[in-house]
Amino acid sequence: MNDLHSFSWYAARIKKHMPIEAFKPVPRRLLGGLTYLVITISCFFVIGLVELHPLINLGISIIIGCSFAGLGFLGHEILHGTVVRKSWLRDLLGAIAFWPLSTGPQLWRKWHNLNHHVHTQHDENDPDAWPTLERISKLKVFRWIYNLPLPIRAFFAFASLAVQFTAHSLKMFTVYVKEFKPRKQPEVWLQTILPWMTWIGLIFLIGFTKWLFAFLIPLLIANFIVMAYISTNHRLNPLTPVNDPLANSLTVTVPKWVDTIHFNFSYHTEHHLFPGMNPKYYPIVKQHIKTMWPERYHEMPMTQALIALWQTPRVYFEHNELIDPMNKNAYGSLGNKLDPKAILPRKLTDK
Ligand SMILES: [Zn+2]
Ligand SMILES: [Zn+2]
């Protein structure tokens, strides 16, 4: 854990090797979002106007869910300023892209840009970091959960990926809304309430059964897709006192076509080095990282990361250990004895 460097330390060393275009906003990336929007609205019309077999409706739900997730990835990028620079346009486009996930642009920028990116994997200040043993021992309500066997916890944890983004987003709203200046707060409230009003209003327009296929099932699918990435971004890595993306982030690999439809969201370590860069250039950043610091970089296929996530507990001990509070089995973390290909717990005393 010694020898950690901040993201700007790495960025300064790579930036000089990057073309200047990598840092320019690219409005052309909105075309992908427009495609997702057209697909989503067309699917709404089909579900709303045509009586179809439930299985066909379910197929359409999957298409809408994938589009919701794709729009979410683009929203993340827009709100980092990689698409347009004008702040009102950035927030408007970000609000549209995050509409299905009902996350307002002001809230997202505070939660994600100003806290998650600045304090990544800090045990107290990163709103997305998982708790330490010390912290959960104070939360009596949750203690019984950690007394369940790990495979059962893993099953429920994976099932909850289908709601985790929405649930966490609502929690973030309650955490951060108070931190906005009083005159800003109504806007932040509105940006959360308006999307929910439209989705609830849709029930009255098309009826409850069709609404399940048009919104609720797609929302669960979108949650699962975005959380499959978000849960593997940092949760196998240690907590770090210095925000070092090579130590505290993981880049997953997915087939090329998946990277295309998800706007290169898999390159998460690269994203933490350069959040404002056009993600099209992340493969070049990756090459530079692998040349300069190959022993520090963490990368693995998405499926392997998800399997490793299933096999390890989500509680930290002394920053570097993932520990099962039930039996005190320790698993290490990436860069700290955790081998994702052969996960073997040890007793803490064996350290
Ligand atoms: Zn992150
Ligand atoms: Zn980001």
mmCIF file of C-alpha atoms and ligand atoms in Angstrom:
data_model
loop_
_atom_site.group_PDB
_atom_site.id
_atom_site.type_symbol
_atom_site.label_atom_id
_atom_site.label_comp_id
_atom_site.label_asym_id
_atom_site.label_seq_id
_atom_site.Cartn_x
_atom_site.Cartn_y
_atom_site.Cartn_z
ATOM 1 C CA MET A 1 0.000 0.000 0.000
ATOM 2 C CA ASN A 2 3.050 2.205 0.064
ATOM 3 C CA ASP A 3 4.003 4.024 -3.056
ATOM 4 C CA LEU A 4 0.489 5.097 -4.006
ATOM 5 C CA HIS A 5 0.001 7.959 -6.447
ATOM 6 C CA SER A 6 -2.970 10.196 -7.125
ATOM 7 C CA PHE A 7 -4.823 10.027 -10.448
ATOM 8 C CA SER A 8 -3.291 13.347 -11.481
ATOM 9 C CA TRP A 9 0.234 11.891 -11.016
ATOM 10 C CA TYR A 10 -0.530 9.173 -13.576
ATOM 11 C CA ALA A 11 -2.515 11.516 -15.817
ATOM 12 C CA ALA A 12 0.401 13.980 -16.028
ATOM 13 C CA ARG A 13 2.698 11.193 -17.257
ATOM 14 C CA ILE A 14 0.302 9.889 -19.900
ATOM 15 C CA LYS A 15 -1.260 13.141 -21.096
ATOM 16 C CA LYS A 16 1.811 14.155 -23.111
ATOM 17 C CA HIS A 17 1.478 10.974 -25.204
ATOM 18 C CA MET A 18 -2.189 11.567 -26.045
ATOM 19 C CA PRO A 19 -3.493 13.375 -29.117
ATOM 20 C CA ILE A 20 -5.112 16.750 -28.415
ATOM 21 C CA GLU A 21 -8.454 15.551 -29.941
ATOM 22 C CA ALA A 22 -8.853 13.128 -27.029
ATOM 23 C CA PHE A 23 -9.686 16.069 -24.749
ATOM 24 C CA LYS A 24 -12.146 17.822 -27.070
ATOM 25 C CA PRO A 25 -15.923 17.461 -26.561
ATOM 26 C CA VAL A 26 -17.553 15.258 -29.194
ATOM 27 C CA PRO A 27 -21.259 16.056 -29.780
ATOM 28 C CA ARG A 28 -21.291 13.265 -32.399
ATOM 29 C CA ARG A 29 -21.477 10.777 -29.506
ATOM 30 C CA LEU A 30 -25.099 11.922 -29.051
ATOM 31 C CA LEU A 31 -26.054 9.929 -32.155
ATOM 32 C CA GLY A 32 -25.789 6.744 -30.099
ATOM 33 C CA GLY A 33 -28.113 8.259 -27.499
ATOM 34 C CA LEU A 34 -30.558 9.354 -30.194
ATOM 35 C CA THR A 35 -30.635 5.782 -31.520
ATOM 36 C CA TYR A 36 -31.430 4.454 -28.035
ATOM 37 C CA LEU A 37 -34.112 7.121 -27.620
ATOM 38 C CA VAL A 38 -35.802 6.275 -30.938
ATOM 39 C CA ILE A 39 -35.716 2.542 -30.105
ATOM 40 C CA THR A 40 -37.172 3.173 -26.619
ATOM 41 C CA ILE A 41 -40.023 5.418 -27.809
ATOM 42 C CA SER A 42 -40.868 3.067 -30.703
ATOM 43 C CA CYS A 43 -41.018 0.151 -28.256
ATOM 44 C CA PHE A 44 -43.321 2.192 -25.963
ATOM 45 C CA PHE A 45 -45.698 2.724 -28.890
ATOM 46 C CA VAL A 46 -45.652 -0.959 -29.842
ATOM 47 C CA ILE A 47 -46.395 -2.086 -26.267
ATOM 48 C CA GLY A 48 -48.976 0.668 -25.758
ATOM 49 C CA LEU A 49 -50.889 0.293 -29.039
ATOM 50 C CA VAL A 50 -50.610 -3.374 -30.014
ATOM 51 C CA GLU A 51 -51.923 -6.384 -28.097
ATOM 52 C CA LEU A 52 -49.034 -8.823 -28.093
ATOM 53 C CA HIS A 53 -48.249 -12.163 -26.490
ATOM 54 C CA PRO A 54 -46.538 -11.601 -23.094
ATOM 55 C CA LEU A 55 -43.406 -13.373 -24.348
ATOM 56 C CA ILE A 56 -43.086 -10.914 -27.239
ATOM 57 C CA ASN A 57 -43.646 -8.054 -24.795
ATOM 58 C CA LEU A 58 -40.891 -9.530 -22.627
ATOM 59 C CA GLY A 59 -38.548 -9.512 -25.633
ATOM 60 C CA ILE A 60 -39.407 -5.835 -26.164
ATOM 61 C CA SER A 61 -38.751 -5.203 -22.431
ATOM 62 C CA ILE A 62 -35.234 -6.571 -22.883
ATOM 63 C CA ILE A 63 -34.629 -4.183 -25.810
ATOM 64 C CA ILE A 64 -35.921 -1.234 -23.732
ATOM 65 C CA GLY A 65 -33.829 -2.315 -20.709
ATOM 66 C CA CYS A 66 -30.656 -2.444 -22.832
ATOM 67 C CA SER A 67 -31.504 0.998 -24.239
ATOM 68 C CA PHE A 68 -32.106 2.431 -20.735
ATOM 69 C CA ALA A 69 -28.660 1.128 -19.686
ATOM 70 C CA GLY A 70 -27.000 2.494 -22.841
ATOM 71 C CA LEU A 71 -28.576 5.892 -22.197
ATOM 72 C CA GLY A 72 -27.280 5.746 -18.603
ATOM 73 C CA PHE A 73 -23.707 5.143 -19.819
ATOM 74 C CA LEU A 74 -24.029 8.075 -22.201
ATOM 75 C CA GLY A 75 -25.525 10.237 -19.423
ATOM 76 C CA HIS A 76 -22.467 9.501 -17.282
ATOM 77 C CA GLU A 77 -20.242 10.631 -20.116
ATOM 78 C CA ILE A 78 -22.295 13.736 -20.933
ATOM 79 C CA LEU A 79 -22.200 14.863 -17.295
ATOM 80 C CA HIS A 80 -18.407 14.525 -17.271
ATOM 81 C CA GLY A 81 -18.418 17.115 -20.070
ATOM 82 C CA THR A 82 -17.025 14.906 -22.848
ATOM 83 C CA VAL A 83 -19.909 15.590 -25.239
ATOM 84 C CA VAL A 84 -20.775 19.285 -24.910
ATOM 85 C CA ARG A 85 -19.179 22.021 -22.792
ATOM 86 C CA LYS A 86 -22.095 24.473 -22.241
ATOM 87 C CA SER A 87 -23.295 23.710 -18.730
ATOM 88 C CA TRP A 88 -27.057 24.177 -19.342
ATOM 89 C CA LEU A 89 -26.947 21.938 -22.439
ATOM 90 C CA ARG A 90 -24.781 19.369 -20.656
ATOM 91 C CA ASP A 91 -27.314 19.201 -17.806
ATOM 92 C CA LEU A 92 -30.315 19.072 -20.148
ATOM 93 C CA LEU A 93 -28.851 16.240 -22.244
ATOM 94 C CA GLY A 94 -27.655 14.482 -19.072
ATOM 95 C CA ALA A 95 -31.160 14.749 -17.596
ATOM 96 C CA ILE A 96 -32.690 13.176 -20.733
ATOM 97 C CA ALA A 97 -30.129 10.362 -20.803
ATOM 98 C CA PHE A 98 -30.622 9.646 -17.067
ATOM 99 C CA TRP A 99 -34.448 9.998 -17.281
ATOM 100 C CA PRO A 100 -35.069 6.216 -17.349
ATOM 101 C CA LEU A 101 -32.898 5.755 -14.247
ATOM 102 C CA SER A 102 -34.555 8.831 -12.650
ATOM 103 C CA THR A 103 -31.272 10.410 -11.522
ATOM 104 C CA GLY A 104 -31.074 14.204 -11.798
ATOM 105 C CA PRO A 105 -27.972 15.774 -13.391
ATOM 106 C CA GLN A 106 -27.114 18.038 -10.422
ATOM 107 C CA LEU A 107 -27.373 15.157 -7.975
ATOM 108 C CA TRP A 108 -25.317 12.884 -10.250
ATOM 109 C CA ARG A 109 -22.536 15.426 -10.664
ATOM 110 C CA LYS A 110 -22.293 15.940 -6.895
ATOM 111 C CA TRP A 111 -22.475 12.245 -6.045
ATOM 112 C CA HIS A 112 -20.330 10.893 -8.884
ATOM 113 C CA ASN A 113 -18.017 13.652 -10.178
ATOM 114 C CA LEU A 114 -17.400 15.531 -6.939
ATOM 115 C CA ASN A 115 -17.413 12.665 -4.459
ATOM 116 C CA HIS A 116 -16.908 9.249 -6.062
ATOM 117 C CA HIS A 117 -14.175 10.467 -8.453
ATOM 118 C CA VAL A 118 -12.437 12.682 -5.895
ATOM 119 C CA HIS A 119 -12.552 10.221 -2.957
ATOM 120 C CA THR A 120 -12.562 6.832 -4.738
ATOM 121 C CA GLN A 121 -12.322 3.907 -2.290
ATOM 122 C CA HIS A 122 -11.878 6.192 0.706
ATOM 123 C CA ASP A 123 -13.576 4.370 3.579
ATOM 124 C CA GLU A 124 -15.609 7.380 4.698
ATOM 125 C CA ASN A 125 -15.798 9.812 1.801
ATOM 126 C CA ASP A 126 -16.552 7.624 -1.240
ATOM 127 C CA PRO A 127 -20.358 7.295 -1.373
ATOM 128 C CA ASP A 128 -19.975 4.099 -3.440
ATOM 129 C CA ALA A 129 -17.404 2.272 -1.264
ATOM 130 C CA TRP A 130 -18.412 -0.804 0.711
ATOM 131 C CA PRO A 131 -18.182 -0.671 4.493
ATOM 132 C CA THR A 132 -15.379 -1.728 6.818
ATOM 133 C CA LEU A 133 -15.801 -4.350 9.536
ATOM 134 C CA GLU A 134 -15.593 -1.554 12.055
ATOM 135 C CA ARG A 135 -18.468 0.312 10.428
ATOM 136 C CA ILE A 136 -20.833 -2.664 10.061
ATOM 137 C CA SER A 137 -20.239 -3.746 13.653
ATOM 138 C CA LYS A 138 -22.001 -0.515 14.638
ATOM 139 C CA LEU A 139 -24.983 -1.211 12.371
ATOM 140 C CA LYS A 140 -26.994 -3.643 14.501
ATOM 141 C CA VAL A 141 -29.811 -3.881 11.926
ATOM 142 C CA PHE A 142 -27.508 -5.314 9.287
ATOM 143 C CA ARG A 143 -25.588 -7.672 11.531
ATOM 144 C CA TRP A 144 -27.968 -10.599 10.981
ATOM 145 C CA ILE A 145 -27.348 -10.381 7.226
ATOM 146 C CA TYR A 146 -23.662 -11.049 7.756
ATOM 147 C CA ASN A 147 -24.487 -14.127 9.816
ATOM 148 C CA LEU A 148 -25.956 -15.818 6.747
ATOM 149 C CA PRO A 149 -23.597 -18.165 4.859
ATOM 150 C CA LEU A 150 -21.597 -16.429 2.094
ATOM 151 C CA PRO A 151 -23.286 -18.218 -0.881
ATOM 152 C CA ILE A 152 -26.729 -17.114 0.372
ATOM 153 C CA ARG A 153 -25.493 -13.543 0.841
ATOM 154 C CA ALA A 154 -23.948 -13.686 -2.637
ATOM 155 C CA PHE A 155 -27.244 -14.872 -4.154
ATOM 156 C CA PHE A 156 -29.200 -12.010 -2.607
ATOM 157 C CA ALA A 157 -26.451 -9.527 -3.433
ATOM 158 C CA PHE A 158 -26.596 -10.554 -7.104
ATOM 159 C CA ALA A 159 -30.405 -10.503 -7.175
ATOM 160 C CA SER A 160 -30.282 -7.006 -5.663
ATOM 161 C CA LEU A 161 -28.171 -5.766 -8.588
ATOM 162 C CA ALA A 162 -31.523 -5.523 -10.395
ATOM 163 C CA VAL A 163 -32.572 -2.675 -8.072
ATOM 164 C CA GLN A 164 -29.277 -1.399 -6.650
ATOM 165 C CA PHE A 165 -28.715 1.585 -8.940
ATOM 166 C CA THR A 166 -32.225 2.946 -8.367
ATOM 167 C CA ALA A 167 -32.065 2.306 -4.613
ATOM 168 C CA HIS A 168 -28.597 3.855 -4.256
ATOM 169 C CA SER A 169 -29.632 6.830 -6.377
ATOM 170 C CA LEU A 170 -32.593 7.520 -4.059
ATOM 171 C CA LYS A 171 -30.296 7.176 -1.044
ATOM 172 C CA MET A 172 -27.810 9.598 -2.623
ATOM 173 C CA PHE A 173 -30.653 12.060 -3.128
ATOM 174 C CA THR A 174 -31.438 12.011 0.597
ATOM 175 C CA VAL A 175 -27.729 12.319 1.469
ATOM 176 C CA TYR A 176 -26.801 15.171 -0.872
ATOM 177 C CA VAL A 177 -29.928 17.272 -1.391
ATOM 178 C CA LYS A 178 -29.267 19.110 1.896
ATOM 179 C CA GLU A 179 -25.762 20.041 0.738
ATOM 180 C CA PHE A 180 -27.052 22.194 -2.119
ATOM 181 C CA LYS A 181 -27.598 25.889 -1.454
ATOM 182 C CA PRO A 182 -31.248 26.507 -0.422
ATOM 183 C CA ARG A 183 -32.017 28.321 -3.703
ATOM 184 C CA LYS A 184 -30.664 25.323 -5.701
ATOM 185 C CA GLN A 185 -32.564 22.689 -3.745
ATOM 186 C CA PRO A 186 -35.970 23.028 -5.515
ATOM 187 C CA GLU A 187 -34.219 22.343 -8.850
ATOM 188 C CA VAL A 188 -32.542 19.220 -7.444
ATOM 189 C CA TRP A 189 -35.882 18.018 -6.059
ATOM 190 C CA LEU A 190 -37.577 18.641 -9.402
ATOM 191 C CA GLN A 191 -34.900 16.754 -11.324
ATOM 192 C CA THR A 192 -35.628 13.641 -9.239
ATOM 193 C CA ILE A 193 -39.392 13.994 -8.981
ATOM 194 C CA LEU A 194 -40.146 14.777 -12.653
ATOM 195 C CA PRO A 195 -38.794 11.501 -14.091
ATOM 196 C CA TRP A 196 -40.651 9.487 -11.424
ATOM 197 C CA MET A 197 -43.853 11.428 -12.188
ATOM 198 C CA THR A 198 -43.627 10.583 -15.882
ATOM 199 C CA TRP A 199 -43.005 6.893 -15.147
ATOM 200 C CA ILE A 200 -45.876 6.706 -12.672
ATOM 201 C CA GLY A 201 -48.058 8.734 -15.074
ATOM 202 C CA LEU A 202 -47.365 6.107 -17.746
ATOM 203 C CA ILE A 203 -49.373 3.569 -15.677
ATOM 204 C CA PHE A 204 -52.515 5.678 -16.194
ATOM 205 C CA LEU A 205 -51.787 6.053 -19.893
ATOM 206 C CA ILE A 206 -51.179 2.422 -20.863
ATOM 207 C CA GLY A 207 -52.422 0.391 -17.869
ATOM 208 C CA PHE A 208 -50.511 -1.530 -15.235
ATOM 209 C CA THR A 209 -49.747 -4.751 -17.185
ATOM 210 C CA LYS A 210 -48.323 -2.920 -20.185
ATOM 211 C CA TRP A 211 -46.435 -0.603 -17.818
ATOM 212 C CA LEU A 212 -44.660 -3.629 -16.335
ATOM 213 C CA PHE A 213 -43.302 -4.453 -19.800
ATOM 214 C CA ALA A 214 -42.651 -0.859 -20.843
ATOM 215 C CA PHE A 215 -40.983 0.394 -17.661
ATOM 216 C CA LEU A 216 -40.606 -1.834 -14.610
ATOM 217 C CA ILE A 217 -39.008 -4.916 -16.236
ATOM 218 C CA PRO A 218 -36.728 -2.714 -18.415
ATOM 219 C CA LEU A 219 -35.722 -0.759 -15.289
ATOM 220 C CA LEU A 220 -34.694 -3.998 -13.518
ATOM 221 C CA ILE A 221 -32.729 -5.097 -16.606
ATOM 222 C CA ALA A 222 -31.019 -1.691 -16.908
ATOM 223 C CA ASN A 223 -30.148 -1.747 -13.205
ATOM 224 C CA PHE A 224 -28.582 -5.169 -13.637
ATOM 225 C CA ILE A 225 -26.516 -4.125 -16.666
ATOM 226 C CA VAL A 226 -25.154 -0.899 -15.161
ATOM 227 C CA MET A 227 -24.548 -2.585 -11.797
ATOM 228 C CA ALA A 228 -22.669 -5.479 -13.445
ATOM 229 C CA TYR A 229 -20.079 -2.829 -14.356
ATOM 230 C CA ILE A 230 -20.354 -0.635 -11.267
ATOM 231 C CA SER A 231 -20.082 -3.600 -8.884
ATOM 232 C CA THR A 232 -16.859 -4.783 -10.518
ATOM 233 C CA ASN A 233 -15.322 -1.290 -10.922
ATOM 234 C CA HIS A 234 -13.909 -1.107 -7.382
ATOM 235 C CA ARG A 235 -15.401 -3.815 -5.171
ATOM 236 C CA LEU A 236 -12.557 -6.323 -5.588
ATOM 237 C CA ASN A 237 -9.951 -3.603 -4.967
ATOM 238 C CA PRO A 238 -8.667 -2.377 -1.601
ATOM 239 C CA LEU A 239 -9.746 0.813 0.131
ATOM 240 C CA THR A 240 -6.897 3.265 -0.372
ATOM 241 C CA PRO A 241 -5.805 6.281 1.694
ATOM 242 C CA VAL A 242 -4.562 7.908 -1.536
ATOM 243 C CA ASN A 243 -6.900 7.955 -4.544
ATOM 244 C CA ASP A 244 -4.690 5.765 -6.749
ATOM 245 C CA PRO A 245 -6.793 4.420 -9.668
ATOM 246 C CA LEU A 246 -4.277 1.696 -10.479
ATOM 247 C CA ALA A 247 -4.648 0.319 -6.955
ATOM 248 C CA ASN A 248 -8.335 0.995 -6.359
ATOM 249 C CA SER A 249 -9.973 0.433 -9.769
ATOM 250 C CA LEU A 250 -10.478 -2.499 -12.105
ATOM 251 C CA THR A 251 -10.838 -2.429 -15.869
ATOM 252 C CA VAL A 252 -12.993 -5.273 -17.162
ATOM 253 C CA THR A 253 -12.865 -6.634 -20.680
ATOM 254 C CA VAL A 254 -15.975 -7.351 -22.755
ATOM 255 C CA PRO A 255 -16.479 -8.253 -26.450
ATOM 256 C CA LYS A 256 -15.788 -5.330 -28.809
ATOM 257 C CA TRP A 257 -19.457 -4.945 -29.806
ATOM 258 C CA VAL A 258 -20.417 -4.617 -26.124
ATOM 259 C CA ASP A 259 -17.824 -1.843 -25.717
ATOM 260 C CA THR A 260 -19.375 -0.133 -28.748
ATOM 261 C CA ILE A 261 -22.944 -0.169 -27.401
ATOM 262 C CA HIS A 262 -21.783 0.756 -23.865
ATOM 263 C CA PHE A 263 -19.541 3.662 -24.941
ATOM 264 C CA ASN A 264 -16.314 1.961 -23.615
ATOM 265 C CA PHE A 265 -17.598 2.030 -20.037
ATOM 266 C CA SER A 266 -15.484 -1.083 -19.305
ATOM 267 C CA TYR A 267 -12.273 0.989 -19.197
ATOM 268 C CA HIS A 268 -12.799 2.144 -15.631
ATOM 269 C CA THR A 269 -9.197 2.617 -14.476
ATOM 270 C CA GLU A 270 -8.573 4.724 -17.591
ATOM 271 C CA HIS A 271 -11.775 6.654 -16.842
ATOM 272 C CA HIS A 272 -10.535 7.517 -13.339
ATOM 273 C CA LEU A 273 -7.280 8.837 -14.811
ATOM 274 C CA PHE A 274 -9.081 10.962 -17.391
ATOM 275 C CA PRO A 275 -12.805 11.405 -16.540
ATOM 276 C CA GLY A 276 -13.121 14.249 -19.052
ATOM 277 C CA MET A 277 -11.578 12.372 -21.992
ATOM 278 C CA ASN A 278 -13.495 11.046 -24.988
ATOM 279 C CA PRO A 279 -13.707 7.310 -24.068
ATOM 280 C CA LYS A 280 -12.887 6.391 -27.670
ATOM 281 C CA TYR A 281 -9.257 7.026 -26.661
ATOM 282 C CA TYR A 282 -9.251 4.830 -23.520
ATOM 283 C CA PRO A 283 -7.681 1.842 -25.363
ATOM 284 C CA ILE A 284 -4.646 4.100 -26.060
ATOM 285 C CA VAL A 285 -4.484 5.154 -22.388
ATOM 286 C CA LYS A 286 -4.607 1.451 -21.479
ATOM 287 C CA GLN A 287 -1.611 0.699 -23.698
ATOM 288 C CA HIS A 288 0.392 3.465 -22.022
ATOM 289 C CA ILE A 289 -0.528 2.259 -18.512
ATOM 290 C CA LYS A 290 0.442 -1.294 -19.431
ATOM 291 C CA THR A 291 3.794 -0.094 -20.759
ATOM 292 C CA MET A 292 4.598 2.175 -17.802
ATOM 293 C CA TRP A 293 3.148 0.316 -14.794
ATOM 294 C CA PRO A 294 2.272 -3.237 -15.910
ATOM 295 C CA GLU A 295 2.619 -4.707 -12.399
ATOM 296 C CA ARG A 296 0.149 -2.225 -10.895
ATOM 297 C CA TYR A 297 -2.637 -2.479 -13.467
ATOM 298 C CA HIS A 298 -5.711 -4.670 -12.828
ATOM 299 C CA GLU A 299 -7.736 -6.034 -15.713
ATOM 300 C CA MET A 300 -9.879 -9.139 -16.210
ATOM 301 C CA PRO A 301 -12.851 -10.382 -18.226
ATOM 302 C CA MET A 302 -16.187 -9.129 -16.891
ATOM 303 C CA THR A 303 -17.396 -12.720 -16.292
ATOM 304 C CA GLN A 304 -14.329 -13.522 -14.198
ATOM 305 C CA ALA A 305 -14.806 -10.331 -12.168
ATOM 306 C CA LEU A 306 -18.463 -11.232 -11.510
ATOM 307 C CA ILE A 307 -17.513 -14.766 -10.424
ATOM 308 C CA ALA A 308 -14.838 -13.311 -8.096
ATOM 309 C CA LEU A 309 -17.452 -10.931 -6.719
ATOM 310 C CA TRP A 310 -19.784 -13.860 -6.009
ATOM 311 C CA GLN A 311 -17.029 -15.744 -4.170
ATOM 312 C CA THR A 312 -15.868 -12.909 -1.894
ATOM 313 C CA PRO A 313 -17.548 -11.023 0.974
ATOM 314 C CA ARG A 314 -18.173 -7.248 0.758
ATOM 315 C CA VAL A 315 -16.705 -6.087 4.058
ATOM 316 C CA TYR A 316 -13.276 -4.491 4.380
ATOM 317 C CA PHE A 317 -10.771 -5.106 7.139
ATOM 318 C CA GLU A 318 -7.663 -2.940 7.457
ATOM 319 C CA HIS A 319 -8.223 -1.585 3.924
ATOM 320 C CA ASN A 320 -6.607 -4.542 2.090
ATOM 321 C CA GLU A 321 -8.700 -7.486 3.205
ATOM 322 C CA LEU A 322 -12.174 -8.534 2.169
ATOM 323 C CA ILE A 323 -13.383 -10.384 5.226
ATOM 324 C CA ASP A 324 -16.337 -12.589 6.067
ATOM 325 C CA PRO A 325 -17.582 -11.286 9.439
ATOM 326 C CA MET A 326 -19.284 -14.635 10.141
ATOM 327 C CA ASN A 327 -16.163 -16.807 10.291
ATOM 328 C CA LYS A 328 -13.369 -14.216 9.944
ATOM 329 C CA ASN A 329 -12.221 -15.775 6.661
ATOM 330 C CA ALA A 330 -9.991 -13.300 4.807
ATOM 331 C CA TYR A 331 -9.732 -13.141 1.016
ATOM 332 C CA GLY A 332 -7.301 -10.275 0.340
ATOM 333 C CA SER A 333 -8.125 -7.835 -2.468
ATOM 334 C CA LEU A 334 -6.699 -7.131 -5.931
ATOM 335 C CA GLY A 335 -2.977 -6.461 -5.552
ATOM 336 C CA ASN A 336 -3.162 -7.906 -2.015
ATOM 337 C CA LYS A 337 -3.102 -11.697 -2.373
ATOM 338 C CA LEU A 338 -6.528 -12.064 -4.026
ATOM 339 C CA ASP A 339 -6.118 -14.331 -7.048
ATOM 340 C CA PRO A 340 -9.373 -14.076 -9.033
ATOM 341 C CA LYS A 341 -8.556 -17.368 -10.813
ATOM 342 C CA ALA A 342 -8.294 -19.337 -7.561
ATOM 343 C CA ILE A 343 -10.078 -17.700 -4.671
ATOM 344 C CA LEU A 344 -9.051 -19.306 -1.407
ATOM 345 C CA PRO A 345 -10.000 -17.849 1.951
ATOM 346 C CA ARG A 346 -7.534 -17.938 4.843
ATOM 347 C CA LYS A 347 -8.003 -17.418 8.523
ATOM 348 C CA LEU A 348 -7.024 -13.915 9.536
ATOM 349 C CA THR A 349 -4.365 -15.344 11.844
ATOM 350 C CA ASP A 350 -2.612 -16.983 8.825
ATOM 351 C CA LYS A 351 -1.791 -13.547 7.446
HETATM 352 ZN ZN ZN B 1 -15.471 4.599 -10.312
HETATM 353 ZN ZN ZN B 2 -17.235 8.848 -13.968
#
